[in-house]
């Protein structure tokens, strides 16, 4: 049986209707702002749910903020793109080929979508669209006093398998010590979170959630988990005895790809293949 | 509009029907396939700078549309082989072809056939789209021809 004959058979079951609509495709392609609005609603719901978990009399400060993120936050999102480019270059130089499933973040379109007030200061949720219509997000709990760079952690929607990240070249410190962590989060760096107890609790909460096996489907879920851990840490301990296991901490720290984003946990799934 | 965007638009205008018909064998209906194709081309347009040119544009867009179709069905990427079962949307229109296709197993082989005859993909495009080698595509299509011939040729000439 030839290709031509088979084509004739298949032509009998084809649907010839052409219901294409290129303008609709273009409209869909320009939709990041609309998707951010959806995330805002999800984040608002998450904020309502997690507020009681703080157990600190926290209240929802501002459910939805559509305002553009400040330059420092946009810069943090953009730093992830730069970091990724460097990682690709680093891998290529080492003879590996990295395949990233995700597109760059459009840092200039980052928006504030939620904030929760706690006695120690607000926690902000910032969201930025990616070029392929996903969202990346950053949970901020303070900023660097010198540069204004946000202090917190984040990731991108759709990143739900973390195991691959342990196979890529480690570009950061593998220190599991408190000193190692402190060097990355110097106490002088946080202004809003001036009380180190709160800062330490937040960092502990974030890192305990940011494990390689964590499965996050949305910013709302991470916000919920961080808030939940934050509440637990607050009740359980105010010292470093409350840190997660050394292994978890070590792995979380090795994920910092470069100094430029040491204040932001960036988690990008990549496939590492021999060249 | 940049050159790559124009190429994506041209691909859409020339190949939309083929993409939709091929994807319908995965989604089960032309309506859901249309949605997935629209979504796939929209994502491709938005992330066109990510296309590195190491395969054809058609295969790259197909992969995006295919993922969109699976997402719409709530299928995790890791489970594709468990749930993928491409079928003709209107099997009653050609029962013998339907029967012949049913002999092709595993289901991924049927997708290769549909990509060839609905989406008019080259062997190289199919290889990229399905993440297999061209040799695998050729072998699969040869096996498919054999299986289909055994079922269809006794029918004689086309009706």
CSV table of C-alpha atoms in Angstrom, one decimal:
chain,number,residue,atom,x,y,z
A,1,UNK,CA,0.0,0.0,0.0
A,2,UNK,CA,1.4,3.3,-1.0
A,3,UNK,CA,1.4,6.7,0.6
A,4,UNK,CA,-0.9,8.0,-2.1
A,5,UNK,CA,-3.5,5.3,-1.6
A,6,UNK,CA,-3.4,5.8,2.2
A,7,UNK,CA,-3.9,9.5,1.7
A,8,UNK,CA,-7.0,8.8,-0.3
A,9,UNK,CA,-8.3,6.6,2.5
A,10,UNK,CA,-7.6,9.3,5.0
A,11,UNK,CA,-9.1,12.0,2.9
A,12,UNK,CA,-12.5,10.3,3.3
A,13,UNK,CA,-12.4,10.9,7.1
A,14,UNK,CA,-10.9,14.3,7.1
A,15,UNK,CA,-13.0,17.3,8.3
A,16,UNK,CA,-12.4,19.9,5.6
A,17,UNK,CA,-14.1,22.7,7.5
A,18,UNK,CA,-11.7,25.6,8.0
A,19,UNK,CA,-12.8,27.4,11.2
A,20,UNK,CA,-9.5,29.1,11.7
A,21,UNK,CA,-9.4,32.5,13.4
A,22,UNK,CA,-5.9,34.1,13.4
A,23,UNK,CA,-7.2,37.2,15.2
A,24,UNK,CA,-8.4,35.1,18.0
A,25,UNK,CA,-4.9,33.5,18.2
A,26,UNK,CA,-3.3,36.9,18.4
A,27,UNK,CA,-5.8,37.9,21.2
A,28,UNK,CA,-4.9,34.8,23.1
A,29,UNK,CA,-1.2,35.5,22.7
A,30,UNK,CA,-1.6,38.9,24.3
A,31,UNK,CA,-3.4,37.6,27.4
A,32,UNK,CA,-0.8,37.8,30.2
A,33,UNK,CA,-2.5,40.7,32.0
A,34,UNK,CA,-5.8,38.8,32.0
A,35,UNK,CA,-4.1,35.7,33.5
A,36,UNK,CA,-2.4,37.8,36.1
A,37,UNK,CA,-5.9,39.0,37.1
A,38,UNK,CA,-6.9,35.3,37.5
A,39,UNK,CA,-3.9,34.7,39.7
A,40,UNK,CA,-4.8,37.8,41.7
A,41,UNK,CA,-8.2,36.2,42.5
A,42,UNK,CA,-6.5,32.9,43.4
A,43,UNK,CA,-4.0,34.8,45.5
A,44,UNK,CA,-6.7,36.7,47.2
A,45,UNK,CA,-8.5,33.4,48.1
A,46,UNK,CA,-5.2,32.0,49.3
A,47,UNK,CA,-4.6,35.1,51.4
A,48,UNK,CA,-8.0,34.7,53.1
A,49,UNK,CA,-7.3,31.1,53.8
A,50,UNK,CA,-3.8,31.5,55.2
A,51,UNK,CA,-4.4,34.5,57.3
A,52,UNK,CA,-5.6,32.5,60.3
A,53,UNK,CA,-2.6,30.3,60.0
A,54,UNK,CA,-0.3,33.1,61.1
A,55,UNK,CA,-1.8,32.9,64.5
A,56,UNK,CA,-0.4,36.3,65.2
A,57,UNK,CA,-3.4,38.4,64.8
A,58,UNK,CA,-2.5,39.0,61.2
A,59,UNK,CA,-5.0,40.4,58.8
A,60,UNK,CA,-5.4,40.7,55.1
A,61,UNK,CA,-3.9,44.1,54.3
A,62,UNK,CA,-4.8,44.4,50.7
A,63,UNK,CA,-6.2,41.5,48.8
A,64,UNK,CA,-5.6,42.6,45.2
A,65,UNK,CA,-3.1,45.1,44.0
A,66,UNK,CA,-2.9,45.6,40.3
A,67,UNK,CA,-0.2,48.2,40.7
A,68,UNK,CA,3.0,47.7,38.8
A,69,UNK,CA,5.8,46.2,40.9
A,70,UNK,CA,8.6,48.6,42.0
A,71,UNK,CA,11.7,48.6,39.9
A,72,UNK,CA,13.6,46.5,42.5
A,73,UNK,CA,11.1,43.7,42.2
A,74,UNK,CA,11.1,43.9,38.4
A,75,UNK,CA,14.8,43.7,38.6
A,76,UNK,CA,14.6,40.6,40.7
A,77,UNK,CA,12.4,38.9,38.2
A,78,UNK,CA,14.7,40.0,35.3
A,79,UNK,CA,17.7,38.6,37.3
A,80,UNK,CA,16.2,35.2,36.9
A,81,UNK,CA,16.3,35.5,33.1
A,82,UNK,CA,19.9,36.6,33.3
A,83,UNK,CA,20.7,33.8,35.6
A,84,UNK,CA,19.2,31.3,33.3
A,85,UNK,CA,21.2,32.6,30.4
A,86,UNK,CA,24.4,32.3,32.4
A,87,UNK,CA,23.4,28.8,33.4
A,88,UNK,CA,23.0,27.8,29.8
A,89,UNK,CA,26.4,29.3,29.0
A,90,UNK,CA,28.0,27.5,32.0
A,91,UNK,CA,26.4,24.2,31.0
A,92,UNK,CA,27.5,24.6,27.3
A,93,UNK,CA,31.1,25.4,28.5
A,94,UNK,CA,31.0,22.2,30.6
A,95,UNK,CA,29.8,20.2,27.6
A,96,UNK,CA,26.2,19.8,28.5
A,97,UNK,CA,23.0,20.9,26.8
A,98,UNK,CA,20.3,22.2,29.0
A,99,UNK,CA,16.7,22.2,27.9
A,100,UNK,CA,14.4,24.6,29.7
A,101,UNK,CA,10.7,24.1,29.3
A,102,UNK,CA,9.9,27.6,30.2
A,103,UNK,CA,10.1,31.0,28.6
A,104,UNK,CA,11.6,34.2,30.1
A,105,UNK,CA,9.7,36.3,32.5
A,106,UNK,CA,8.4,39.6,31.3
A,107,UNK,CA,9.7,41.5,34.3
A,108,UNK,CA,8.3,44.9,33.2
A,109,UNK,CA,4.8,43.5,33.6
A,110,UNK,CA,5.2,42.4,37.2
A,111,UNK,CA,2.3,43.3,39.4
A,112,UNK,CA,1.5,43.2,43.1
A,113,UNK,CA,-1.5,41.0,43.7
A,114,UNK,CA,-1.7,40.4,47.4
A,115,UNK,CA,-0.3,41.4,50.7
A,116,UNK,CA,-0.8,40.1,54.2
A,117,UNK,CA,0.0,42.2,57.2
A,118,UNK,CA,1.7,40.6,60.2
A,119,UNK,CA,2.9,42.2,63.4
A,120,UNK,CA,6.4,42.0,61.9
A,121,UNK,CA,5.5,43.7,58.6
A,122,UNK,CA,3.7,42.8,55.4
A,123,UNK,CA,4.4,39.9,53.1
A,124,UNK,CA,3.8,40.7,49.5
A,125,UNK,CA,3.0,38.5,46.6
A,126,UNK,CA,4.3,39.7,43.2
A,127,UNK,CA,3.4,38.1,40.0
A,128,UNK,CA,5.0,38.5,36.5
A,129,UNK,CA,3.9,36.8,33.3
A,130,UNK,CA,6.2,34.7,31.2
A,131,UNK,CA,6.4,34.9,27.4
A,132,UNK,CA,4.6,31.5,27.1
A,133,UNK,CA,1.7,32.7,29.2
A,134,UNK,CA,2.6,31.3,32.6
A,135,UNK,CA,3.3,33.3,35.7
A,136,UNK,CA,6.3,33.6,38.0
A,137,UNK,CA,5.9,34.9,41.5
A,138,UNK,CA,7.8,36.3,44.3
A,139,UNK,CA,6.8,36.3,47.9
A,140,UNK,CA,8.6,39.3,49.6
A,141,UNK,CA,9.1,39.7,53.3
A,142,UNK,CA,11.4,42.7,53.3
A,143,UNK,CA,14.1,44.2,51.3
A,144,UNK,CA,17.8,44.9,51.2
A,145,UNK,CA,18.3,48.2,52.9
A,146,UNK,CA,21.1,49.3,50.5
A,147,UNK,CA,19.6,48.2,47.1
A,148,UNK,CA,16.0,47.7,47.9
A,149,UNK,CA,16.2,44.2,46.4
A,150,UNK,CA,13.4,42.1,47.7
A,151,UNK,CA,14.0,39.5,50.4
A,152,UNK,CA,11.9,36.3,49.9
A,153,UNK,CA,11.4,33.4,47.5
A,154,UNK,CA,9.5,32.4,44.4
A,155,UNK,CA,9.2,30.2,41.5
A,156,UNK,CA,7.0,29.8,38.4
A,157,UNK,CA,3.6,28.2,37.8
A,158,UNK,CA,3.9,24.8,36.1
A,159,UNK,CA,7.1,24.0,37.9
A,160,UNK,CA,6.0,21.0,39.8
A,161,UNK,CA,8.8,18.5,39.6
A,162,UNK,CA,11.9,19.5,41.4
A,163,UNK,CA,14.0,16.4,41.2
A,164,UNK,CA,15.8,17.5,38.0
A,165,UNK,CA,17.2,20.5,39.8
A,166,UNK,CA,19.5,18.3,41.8
A,167,UNK,CA,21.2,17.0,38.8
A,168,UNK,CA,22.3,20.3,37.3
A,169,UNK,CA,25.6,21.8,38.0
A,170,UNK,CA,25.7,23.5,41.4
A,171,UNK,CA,26.6,27.1,41.1
A,172,UNK,CA,26.0,28.1,44.6
A,173,UNK,CA,27.2,27.4,48.1
A,174,UNK,CA,26.6,24.0,49.5
A,175,UNK,CA,27.0,25.1,53.1
A,176,UNK,CA,24.5,23.8,55.4
A,177,UNK,CA,25.6,25.9,58.4
A,178,UNK,CA,23.8,28.7,60.0
A,179,UNK,CA,26.8,30.9,59.1
A,180,UNK,CA,26.4,30.0,55.5
A,181,UNK,CA,22.8,31.0,55.5
A,182,UNK,CA,23.5,34.2,57.4
A,183,UNK,CA,26.1,35.2,54.9
A,184,UNK,CA,23.4,35.1,52.2
A,185,UNK,CA,20.8,36.9,54.3
A,186,UNK,CA,22.9,39.4,56.3
A,187,UNK,CA,20.9,40.8,59.2
A,188,UNK,CA,21.6,44.3,58.0
A,189,UNK,CA,19.9,43.5,54.8
A,190,UNK,CA,16.4,43.5,56.1
A,191,UNK,CA,14.7,46.7,57.0
A,192,UNK,CA,11.0,45.9,57.2
A,193,UNK,CA,11.8,42.7,59.1
A,194,UNK,CA,14.1,44.4,61.6
A,195,UNK,CA,13.4,41.9,64.3
A,196,UNK,CA,15.7,39.0,63.4
A,197,UNK,CA,13.5,36.4,65.1
A,198,UNK,CA,10.8,37.1,62.5
A,199,UNK,CA,13.2,37.1,59.7
A,200,UNK,CA,14.8,33.9,60.8
A,201,UNK,CA,11.4,32.3,61.2
A,202,UNK,CA,10.3,33.4,57.7
A,203,UNK,CA,13.5,32.1,56.1
A,204,UNK,CA,13.2,28.9,57.9
A,205,UNK,CA,9.6,28.5,56.8
A,206,UNK,CA,10.4,29.3,53.2
A,207,UNK,CA,13.4,27.0,53.0
A,208,UNK,CA,11.5,24.1,54.7
A,209,UNK,CA,8.9,24.4,51.9
A,210,UNK,CA,11.4,24.8,49.1
A,211,UNK,CA,12.6,21.2,49.1
A,212,UNK,CA,13.4,19.3,45.9
A,213,UNK,CA,10.4,17.1,46.3
A,214,UNK,CA,8.0,20.0,46.8
A,215,UNK,CA,5.1,20.1,44.3
A,216,UNK,CA,3.8,23.6,43.8
A,217,UNK,CA,1.0,24.3,41.4
A,218,UNK,CA,0.5,27.9,42.1
A,219,UNK,CA,1.8,30.9,44.0
A,220,UNK,CA,-1.3,30.7,46.2
A,221,UNK,CA,-0.3,27.2,47.3
A,222,UNK,CA,3.2,28.3,48.2
A,223,UNK,CA,2.0,31.4,50.0
A,224,UNK,CA,-0.3,29.1,52.0
A,225,UNK,CA,2.5,26.7,52.8
A,226,UNK,CA,4.9,29.4,53.8
A,227,UNK,CA,2.3,31.1,55.9
A,228,UNK,CA,1.5,27.8,57.5
A,229,UNK,CA,5.1,26.9,58.3
A,230,UNK,CA,5.7,30.5,59.4
A,231,UNK,CA,2.9,30.1,62.0
A,232,UNK,CA,4.3,26.7,63.1
A,233,UNK,CA,7.8,28.0,63.5
A,234,UNK,CA,6.5,30.9,65.4
A,235,UNK,CA,4.8,28.7,67.9
A,236,UNK,CA,7.5,26.1,68.0
A,237,UNK,CA,10.7,28.0,68.4
A,238,UNK,CA,12.2,31.4,67.9
A,239,UNK,CA,15.8,30.1,67.7
A,240,UNK,CA,17.7,28.2,65.0
A,241,UNK,CA,16.8,25.0,66.6
A,242,UNK,CA,13.7,25.4,64.5
A,243,UNK,CA,15.6,25.0,61.2
A,244,UNK,CA,14.6,22.2,59.0
A,245,UNK,CA,17.0,19.3,58.6
A,246,UNK,CA,20.5,20.0,57.4
A,247,UNK,CA,19.9,18.1,54.3
A,248,UNK,CA,16.9,20.1,53.3
A,249,UNK,CA,18.7,23.3,54.1
A,250,UNK,CA,21.7,22.3,52.1
A,251,UNK,CA,19.7,21.4,49.0
A,252,UNK,CA,17.7,24.6,49.2
A,253,UNK,CA,20.9,26.6,49.4
A,254,UNK,CA,22.5,24.9,46.4
A,255,UNK,CA,19.7,26.1,44.3
A,256,UNK,CA,20.9,29.7,44.4
A,257,UNK,CA,22.4,30.0,40.9
A,258,UNK,CA,24.3,33.2,41.3
A,259,UNK,CA,25.0,36.1,43.6
A,260,UNK,CA,22.7,38.4,41.6
A,261,UNK,CA,19.6,36.6,42.9
A,262,UNK,CA,20.7,35.4,46.3
A,263,UNK,CA,17.6,36.9,47.8
A,264,UNK,CA,15.3,35.0,45.6
A,265,UNK,CA,14.9,31.2,45.4
A,266,UNK,CA,14.7,30.4,41.7
A,267,UNK,CA,13.7,26.9,40.8
A,268,UNK,CA,13.8,26.0,37.2
A,269,UNK,CA,13.3,22.4,36.0
A,270,UNK,CA,15.8,21.6,33.3
A,271,UNK,CA,16.8,18.4,31.5
A,272,UNK,CA,20.5,17.8,31.5
A,273,UNK,CA,21.8,15.7,28.7
A,274,UNK,CA,25.3,14.9,27.6
A,275,UNK,CA,26.2,16.9,24.5
B,1,UNK,CA,5.2,42.0,13.2
B,2,UNK,CA,8.6,40.3,13.1
B,3,UNK,CA,9.7,37.6,10.7
B,4,UNK,CA,9.1,34.7,13.1
B,5,UNK,CA,5.6,35.9,13.9
B,6,UNK,CA,4.8,36.1,10.2
B,7,UNK,CA,6.1,32.5,9.7
B,8,UNK,CA,3.8,31.3,12.5
B,9,UNK,CA,0.9,33.1,10.9
B,10,UNK,CA,1.7,31.6,7.6
B,11,UNK,CA,2.0,28.2,9.1
B,12,UNK,CA,-1.4,28.7,10.8
B,13,UNK,CA,-3.1,29.7,7.6
B,14,UNK,CA,-1.7,26.9,5.6
B,15,UNK,CA,-1.8,24.1,8.1
B,16,UNK,CA,-4.6,24.9,10.6
B,17,UNK,CA,-7.0,22.3,9.3
B,18,UNK,CA,-4.4,19.5,9.3
B,19,UNK,CA,-3.3,20.4,12.8
B,20,UNK,CA,-6.9,20.4,14.1
B,21,UNK,CA,-7.8,17.1,12.4
B,22,UNK,CA,-4.7,15.4,13.7
B,23,UNK,CA,-5.2,16.8,17.2
B,24,UNK,CA,-8.8,15.8,17.2
B,25,UNK,CA,-7.7,12.2,17.2
B,26,UNK,CA,-6.2,12.9,20.6
B,27,UNK,CA,-8.8,15.2,22.1
B,28,UNK,CA,-11.8,13.2,20.7
B,29,UNK,CA,-13.6,16.1,19.1
B,30,UNK,CA,-13.0,18.9,16.5
B,31,UNK,CA,-14.2,21.5,19.0
B,32,UNK,CA,-11.7,20.7,21.7
B,33,UNK,CA,-9.0,20.2,19.0
B,34,UNK,CA,-9.7,23.7,17.7
B,35,UNK,CA,-9.3,25.1,21.2
B,36,UNK,CA,-6.0,23.4,21.6
B,37,UNK,CA,-4.7,24.5,18.2
B,38,UNK,CA,-5.7,28.1,18.9
B,39,UNK,CA,-4.0,27.9,22.3
B,40,UNK,CA,-0.9,26.2,20.9
B,41,UNK,CA,-0.4,28.8,18.2
B,42,UNK,CA,-1.1,31.6,20.7
B,43,UNK,CA,1.6,30.2,23.0
B,44,UNK,CA,3.9,29.7,20.1
B,45,UNK,CA,3.4,33.3,19.0
B,46,UNK,CA,4.0,34.6,22.5
B,47,UNK,CA,7.1,32.6,23.0
B,48,UNK,CA,8.4,32.6,19.5
B,49,UNK,CA,11.8,33.8,20.6
B,50,UNK,CA,12.2,30.4,22.3
B,51,UNK,CA,12.2,28.6,18.9
B,52,UNK,CA,15.8,27.7,18.3
B,53,UNK,CA,15.4,26.4,14.8
B,54,UNK,CA,16.8,22.9,15.5
B,55,UNK,CA,13.6,21.4,14.1
B,56,UNK,CA,10.8,22.7,11.9
B,57,UNK,CA,8.5,25.4,13.1
B,58,UNK,CA,5.6,23.1,12.4
B,59,UNK,CA,6.9,20.4,14.7
B,60,UNK,CA,7.6,22.9,17.5
B,61,UNK,CA,4.1,24.4,17.3
B,62,UNK,CA,2.6,20.9,17.2
B,63,UNK,CA,4.4,20.1,20.5
B,64,UNK,CA,3.0,23.2,22.1
B,65,UNK,CA,-0.5,22.5,20.8
B,66,UNK,CA,-0.3,18.9,21.9
B,67,UNK,CA,0.7,19.9,25.4
B,68,UNK,CA,-2.2,22.4,25.5
B,69,UNK,CA,-4.6,19.6,24.5
B,70,UNK,CA,-3.3,17.4,27.3
B,71,UNK,CA,-3.5,20.2,29.8
B,72,UNK,CA,-7.1,20.8,28.8
B,73,UNK,CA,-7.8,17.1,29.6
B,74,UNK,CA,-5.8,17.4,32.8
B,75,UNK,CA,-3.3,14.8,31.8
B,76,UNK,CA,0.1,15.1,33.5
B,77,UNK,CA,3.0,14.9,31.1
B,78,UNK,CA,4.4,11.9,32.8
B,79,UNK,CA,1.2,9.9,32.0
B,80,UNK,CA,0.9,10.6,28.3
B,81,UNK,CA,1.6,7.0,27.3
B,82,UNK,CA,-1.0,5.7,29.7
B,83,UNK,CA,-3.8,7.8,28.4
B,84,UNK,CA,-2.8,8.5,24.8
B,85,UNK,CA,-5.2,6.6,22.5
B,86,UNK,CA,-5.6,8.5,19.2
B,87,UNK,CA,-8.7,7.5,17.3
B,88,UNK,CA,-10.6,8.7,14.3
B,89,UNK,CA,-13.3,11.2,15.3
B,90,UNK,CA,-15.9,9.8,13.0
B,91,UNK,CA,-15.0,6.1,12.7
B,92,UNK,CA,-18.4,5.3,11.1
B,93,UNK,CA,-17.3,7.1,8.0
B,94,UNK,CA,-14.7,4.5,7.2
B,95,UNK,CA,-15.2,1.3,9.2
B,96,UNK,CA,-12.4,-0.6,7.5
B,97,UNK,CA,-9.9,2.1,8.0
B,98,UNK,CA,-10.9,2.3,11.7
B,99,UNK,CA,-10.5,-1.5,12.0
B,100,UNK,CA,-7.1,-1.3,10.3
B,101,UNK,CA,-6.0,1.5,12.6
B,102,UNK,CA,-7.1,-0.5,15.6
B,103,UNK,CA,-4.5,-3.1,14.8
B,104,UNK,CA,-1.7,-0.5,15.3
B,105,UNK,CA,-0.2,-0.8,18.7
B,106,UNK,CA,1.0,0.8,20.9
B,107,UNK,CA,-1.3,3.9,20.4
B,108,UNK,CA,1.7,6.2,19.8
B,109,UNK,CA,2.0,4.5,16.4
B,110,UNK,CA,-1.4,5.7,15.5
B,111,UNK,CA,-0.5,9.2,16.3
B,112,UNK,CA,2.5,9.0,13.9
B,113,UNK,CA,0.1,7.8,11.2
B,114,UNK,CA,-2.3,10.6,11.9
B,115,UNK,CA,0.5,13.2,11.9
B,116,UNK,CA,1.5,11.8,8.5
B,117,UNK,CA,-1.8,11.7,6.8
B,118,UNK,CA,-3.8,14.4,8.6
B,119,UNK,CA,-1.2,17.0,9.4
B,120,UNK,CA,0.9,16.2,6.3
B,121,UNK,CA,4.1,16.1,8.5
B,122,UNK,CA,7.4,14.9,7.0
B,123,UNK,CA,9.2,12.1,8.6
B,124,UNK,CA,11.6,14.6,10.1
B,125,UNK,CA,8.7,16.7,11.5
B,126,UNK,CA,7.1,13.6,13.0
B,127,UNK,CA,10.4,12.6,14.6
B,128,UNK,CA,10.7,16.0,16.2
B,129,UNK,CA,7.1,16.2,17.2
B,130,UNK,CA,7.0,12.8,18.8
B,131,UNK,CA,10.6,13.0,20.1
B,132,UNK,CA,11.7,9.9,18.3
B,133,UNK,CA,14.3,9.2,15.6
B,134,UNK,CA,13.5,9.4,11.9
B,135,UNK,CA,14.3,5.7,11.7
B,136,UNK,CA,11.6,5.0,14.3
B,137,UNK,CA,9.1,7.0,12.2
B,138,UNK,CA,10.1,5.2,9.0
B,139,UNK,CA,9.8,1.8,10.7
B,140,UNK,CA,6.5,2.7,12.3
B,141,UNK,CA,5.0,3.9,9.1
B,142,UNK,CA,6.3,0.9,7.2
B,143,UNK,CA,4.6,-1.4,9.8
B,144,UNK,CA,1.5,0.8,9.6
B,145,UNK,CA,1.4,0.5,5.8
B,146,UNK,CA,1.7,-3.3,6.2
B,147,UNK,CA,-1.0,-3.5,8.7
B,148,UNK,CA,-3.3,-1.2,6.9
B,149,UNK,CA,-2.7,-2.9,3.6
B,150,UNK,CA,-3.7,-6.3,5.0
B,151,UNK,CA,-7.0,-4.8,6.1
B,152,UNK,CA,-7.7,-2.3,3.4
B,153,UNK,CA,-6.4,-3.9,0.2
B,154,UNK,CA,-9.0,-6.7,0.2
B,155,UNK,CA,-11.5,-4.0,-0.2
B,156,UNK,CA,-10.2,-3.3,-3.6
B,157,UNK,CA,-10.5,0.1,-5.2
B,158,UNK,CA,-11.6,3.0,-3.2
B,159,UNK,CA,-15.3,3.4,-3.0
